Tab-separated table of C-alpha atoms in Angstrom:
chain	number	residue	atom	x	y	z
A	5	UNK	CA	63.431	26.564	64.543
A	6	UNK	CA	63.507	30.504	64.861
A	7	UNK	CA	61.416	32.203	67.690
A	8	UNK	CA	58.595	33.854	66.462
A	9	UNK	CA	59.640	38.277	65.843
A	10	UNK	CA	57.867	40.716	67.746
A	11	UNK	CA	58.122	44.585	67.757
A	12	UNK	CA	57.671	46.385	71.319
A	13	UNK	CA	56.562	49.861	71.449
A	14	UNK	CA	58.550	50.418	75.347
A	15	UNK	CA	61.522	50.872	76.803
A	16	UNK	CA	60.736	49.282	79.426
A	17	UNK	CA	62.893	46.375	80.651
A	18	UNK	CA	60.347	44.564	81.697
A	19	UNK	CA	58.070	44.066	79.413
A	20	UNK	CA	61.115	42.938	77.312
A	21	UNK	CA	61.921	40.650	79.290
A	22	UNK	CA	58.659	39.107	79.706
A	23	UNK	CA	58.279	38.380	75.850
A	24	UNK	CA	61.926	36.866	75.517
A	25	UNK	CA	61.146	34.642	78.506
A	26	UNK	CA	58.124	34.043	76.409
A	27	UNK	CA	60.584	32.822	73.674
A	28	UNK	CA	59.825	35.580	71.157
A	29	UNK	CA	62.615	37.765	69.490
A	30	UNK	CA	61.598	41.144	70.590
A	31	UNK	CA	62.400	44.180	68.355
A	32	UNK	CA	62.066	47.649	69.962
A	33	UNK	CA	60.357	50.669	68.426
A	34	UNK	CA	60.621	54.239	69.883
A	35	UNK	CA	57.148	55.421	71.155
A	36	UNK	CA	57.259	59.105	72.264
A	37	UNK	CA	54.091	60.245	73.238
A	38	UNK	CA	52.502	62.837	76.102
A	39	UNK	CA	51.074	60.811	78.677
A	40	UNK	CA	49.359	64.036	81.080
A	41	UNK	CA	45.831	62.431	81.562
A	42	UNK	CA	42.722	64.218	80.052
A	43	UNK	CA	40.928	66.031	82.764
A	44	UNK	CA	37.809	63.950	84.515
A	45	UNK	CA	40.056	60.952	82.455
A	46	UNK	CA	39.365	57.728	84.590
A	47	UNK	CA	42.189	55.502	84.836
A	48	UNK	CA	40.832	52.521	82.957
A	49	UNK	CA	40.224	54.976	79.884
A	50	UNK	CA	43.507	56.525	80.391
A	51	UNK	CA	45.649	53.428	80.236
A	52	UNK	CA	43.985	51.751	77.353
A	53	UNK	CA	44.569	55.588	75.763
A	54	UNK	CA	47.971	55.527	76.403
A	55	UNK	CA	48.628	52.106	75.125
A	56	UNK	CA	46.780	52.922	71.401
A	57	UNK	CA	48.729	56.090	71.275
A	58	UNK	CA	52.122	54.298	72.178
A	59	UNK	CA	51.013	51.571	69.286
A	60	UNK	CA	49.902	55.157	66.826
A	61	UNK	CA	53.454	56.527	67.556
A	62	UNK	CA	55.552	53.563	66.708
A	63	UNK	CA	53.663	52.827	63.661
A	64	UNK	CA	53.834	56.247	62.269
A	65	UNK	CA	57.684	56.068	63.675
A	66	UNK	CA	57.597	52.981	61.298
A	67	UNK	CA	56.639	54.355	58.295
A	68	UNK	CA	58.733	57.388	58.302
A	69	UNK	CA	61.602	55.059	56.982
A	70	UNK	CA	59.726	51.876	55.719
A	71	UNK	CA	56.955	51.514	52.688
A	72	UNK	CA	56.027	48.382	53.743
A	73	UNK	CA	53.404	47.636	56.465
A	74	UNK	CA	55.614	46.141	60.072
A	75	UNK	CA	56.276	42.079	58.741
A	76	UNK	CA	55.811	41.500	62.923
A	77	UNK	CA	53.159	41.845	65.263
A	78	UNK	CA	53.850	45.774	67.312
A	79	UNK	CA	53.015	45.223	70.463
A	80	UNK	CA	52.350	48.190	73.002
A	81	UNK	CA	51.383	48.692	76.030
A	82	UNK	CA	50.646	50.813	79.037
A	83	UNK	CA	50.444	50.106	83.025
A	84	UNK	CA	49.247	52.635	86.038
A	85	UNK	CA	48.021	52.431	89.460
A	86	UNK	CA	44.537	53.925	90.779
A	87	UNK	CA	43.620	54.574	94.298
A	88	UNK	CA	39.857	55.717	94.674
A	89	UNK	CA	39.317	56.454	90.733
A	90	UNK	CA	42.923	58.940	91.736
A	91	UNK	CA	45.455	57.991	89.056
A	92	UNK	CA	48.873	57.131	90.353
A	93	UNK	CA	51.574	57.548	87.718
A	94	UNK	CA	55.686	57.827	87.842
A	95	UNK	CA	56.656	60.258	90.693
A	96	UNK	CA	58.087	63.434	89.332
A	97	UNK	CA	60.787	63.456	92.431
A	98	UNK	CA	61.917	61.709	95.756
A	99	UNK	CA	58.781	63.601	97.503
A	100	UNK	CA	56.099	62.698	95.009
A	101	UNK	CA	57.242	58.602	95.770
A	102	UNK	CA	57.099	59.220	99.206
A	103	UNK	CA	53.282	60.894	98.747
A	104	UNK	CA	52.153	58.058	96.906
A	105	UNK	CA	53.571	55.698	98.893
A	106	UNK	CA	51.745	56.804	101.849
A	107	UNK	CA	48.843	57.507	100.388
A	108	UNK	CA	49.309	53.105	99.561
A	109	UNK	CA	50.054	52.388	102.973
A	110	UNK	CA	47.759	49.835	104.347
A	111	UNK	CA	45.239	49.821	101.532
A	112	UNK	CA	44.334	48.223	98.951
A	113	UNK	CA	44.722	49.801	94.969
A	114	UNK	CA	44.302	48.353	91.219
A	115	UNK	CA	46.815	48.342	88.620
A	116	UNK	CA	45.170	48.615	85.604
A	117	UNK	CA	47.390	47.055	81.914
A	118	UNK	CA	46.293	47.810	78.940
A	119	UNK	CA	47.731	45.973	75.725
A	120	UNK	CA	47.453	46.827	72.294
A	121	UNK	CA	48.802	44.918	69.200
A	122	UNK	CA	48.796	46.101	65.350
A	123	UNK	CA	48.966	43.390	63.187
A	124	UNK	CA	47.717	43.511	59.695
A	125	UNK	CA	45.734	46.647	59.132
A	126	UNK	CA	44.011	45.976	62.816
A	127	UNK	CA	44.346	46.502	66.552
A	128	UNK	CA	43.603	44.258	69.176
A	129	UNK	CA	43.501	45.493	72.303
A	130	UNK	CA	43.397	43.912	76.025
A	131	UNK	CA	42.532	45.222	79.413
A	132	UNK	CA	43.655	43.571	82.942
A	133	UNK	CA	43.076	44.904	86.496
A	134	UNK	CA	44.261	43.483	89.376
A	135	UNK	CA	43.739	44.509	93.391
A	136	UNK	CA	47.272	44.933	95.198
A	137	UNK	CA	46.988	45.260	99.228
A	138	UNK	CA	49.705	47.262	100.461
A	139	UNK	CA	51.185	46.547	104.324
A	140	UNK	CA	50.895	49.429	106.782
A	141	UNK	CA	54.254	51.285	105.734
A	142	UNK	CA	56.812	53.263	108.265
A	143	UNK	CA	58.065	56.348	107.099
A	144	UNK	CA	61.363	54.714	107.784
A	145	UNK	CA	60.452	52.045	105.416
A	146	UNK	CA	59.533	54.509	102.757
A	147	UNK	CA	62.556	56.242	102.954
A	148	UNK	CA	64.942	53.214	102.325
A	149	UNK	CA	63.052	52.082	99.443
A	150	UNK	CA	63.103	55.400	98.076
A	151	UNK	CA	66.791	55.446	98.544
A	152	UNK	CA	67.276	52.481	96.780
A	153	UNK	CA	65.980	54.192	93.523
A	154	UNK	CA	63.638	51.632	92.395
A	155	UNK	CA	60.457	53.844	92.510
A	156	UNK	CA	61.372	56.197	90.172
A	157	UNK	CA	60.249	54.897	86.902
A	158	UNK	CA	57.709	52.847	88.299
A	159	UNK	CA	53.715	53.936	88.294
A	160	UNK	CA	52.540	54.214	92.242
A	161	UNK	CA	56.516	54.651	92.882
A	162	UNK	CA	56.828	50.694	93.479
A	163	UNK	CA	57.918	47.683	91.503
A	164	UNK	CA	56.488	44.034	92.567
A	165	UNK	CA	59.180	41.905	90.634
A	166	UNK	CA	61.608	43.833	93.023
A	167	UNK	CA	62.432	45.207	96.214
A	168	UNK	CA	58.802	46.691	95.714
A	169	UNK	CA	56.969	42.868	96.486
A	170	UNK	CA	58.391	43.312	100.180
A	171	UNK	CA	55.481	45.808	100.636
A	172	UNK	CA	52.788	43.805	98.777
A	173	UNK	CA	50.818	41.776	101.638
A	174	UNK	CA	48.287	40.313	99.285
A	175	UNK	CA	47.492	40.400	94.966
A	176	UNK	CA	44.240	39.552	93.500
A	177	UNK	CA	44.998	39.233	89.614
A	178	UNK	CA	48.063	39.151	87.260
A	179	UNK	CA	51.645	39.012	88.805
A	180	UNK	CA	52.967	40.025	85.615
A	181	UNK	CA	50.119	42.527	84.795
A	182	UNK	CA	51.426	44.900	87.549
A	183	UNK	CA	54.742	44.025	86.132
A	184	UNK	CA	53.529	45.548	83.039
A	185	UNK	CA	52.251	42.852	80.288
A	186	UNK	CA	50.079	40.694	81.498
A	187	UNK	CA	51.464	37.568	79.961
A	188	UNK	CA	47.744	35.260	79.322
A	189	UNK	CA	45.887	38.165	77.536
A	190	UNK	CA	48.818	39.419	75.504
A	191	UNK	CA	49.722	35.769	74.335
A	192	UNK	CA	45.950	35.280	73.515
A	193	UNK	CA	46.229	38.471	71.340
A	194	UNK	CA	49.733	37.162	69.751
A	195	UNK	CA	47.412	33.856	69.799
A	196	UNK	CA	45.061	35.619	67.129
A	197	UNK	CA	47.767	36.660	65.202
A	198	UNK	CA	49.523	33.222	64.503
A	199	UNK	CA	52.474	34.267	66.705
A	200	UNK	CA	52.660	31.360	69.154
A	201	UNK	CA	56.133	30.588	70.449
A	202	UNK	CA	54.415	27.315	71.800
A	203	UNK	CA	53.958	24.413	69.481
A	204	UNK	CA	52.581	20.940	69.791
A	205	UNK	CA	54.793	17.666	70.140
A	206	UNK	CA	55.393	15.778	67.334
């Protein structure tokens, strides 16, 4: 039996990985888009922005070359951090990780996902927030992980899967919603569109 096809609206490794763990085929789409937030934009509205116009872009992306509506559920998504209602998105440079990274130390933030899925003339859409507490950090600390470059495509300039979860004292939520796709709500959305890669026994 074939996995179930899915298209994925990221580059992001992670989120690829997820879904093939998942046991779905994963097909990637290109989904340029501008992702400065609107001003007075709250984070919660800004990530479930970004993730409808990463699922707009690939569609349109889509349809550029093909007549036919996407035979596959598109699946996009979009993750970022918020301290105090202050959005924390990729660091520009070395010094903007380092900022947000202190600004981390010792508290506690959310990292909001927000998932969106196109599948026959409709969206379906999916929010999760969870509550990360960060360990008191030393600036010596900050600087190794920094040097390691694993901050630097990562929103709040850390990644939990890696060396990132050595800061992490404490989650309240979805592991692999701060990963980046939150694997119960997007597999209830696949769920609604008959794309299941579990089935029952015989």
């Amino acid at each position: 039996m074939n996995p179930p096809t899915v298209y994925l609206a990221s580059g992001s490794p992670r989120r690829y990985e997820i879904l093939t763990n998942l046991g779905y085929h994963v097909l990637r789409l290109p989904a340029e888009i501008d992702e400065t937030p609107y001003s007075g934009e709250n984070a919660t509205e800004y990530v479930q922005r970004m993730a409808r116009m990463k699922n707009s872009a690939a569609l349109s992306t889509w349809h550029q070359t093909q007549q036919q509506p996407p035979e596959f559920p598109l699946i996009s998504a979009d993750t970022t951090v918020s301290l105090n209602n202050l959005i924390l998105g990729k660091p520009v440079n070395t010094d903007d990780a380092a900022r947000m990274l202190k600004l981390l130390s010792g508290r506690q933030h959310q990292v909001h996902t927000a998932v969106s899925i196109y599948w026959h003339n409709q969206t379906l859409h999916s929010l999760q927030t969870s509550t990360v507490h960060f360990a008191p950090l030393q600036d010596e600390q900050i600087t190794a992980y920094i040097a390691s470059g694993e901050p630097q495509d990562k929103a709040g300039a850390y990644g939990i899967q890696g060396l990132g979860g050595m800061l992490v004292q404490h989650i309240s939520g979805s592991f692999t919603g701060i990963m980046g796709l939150p694997v119960y709500e997007t597999t209830q959305l696949l769920n609604q569109c008959g794309c299941t890669p579990l089935t029952n026994p015989d």
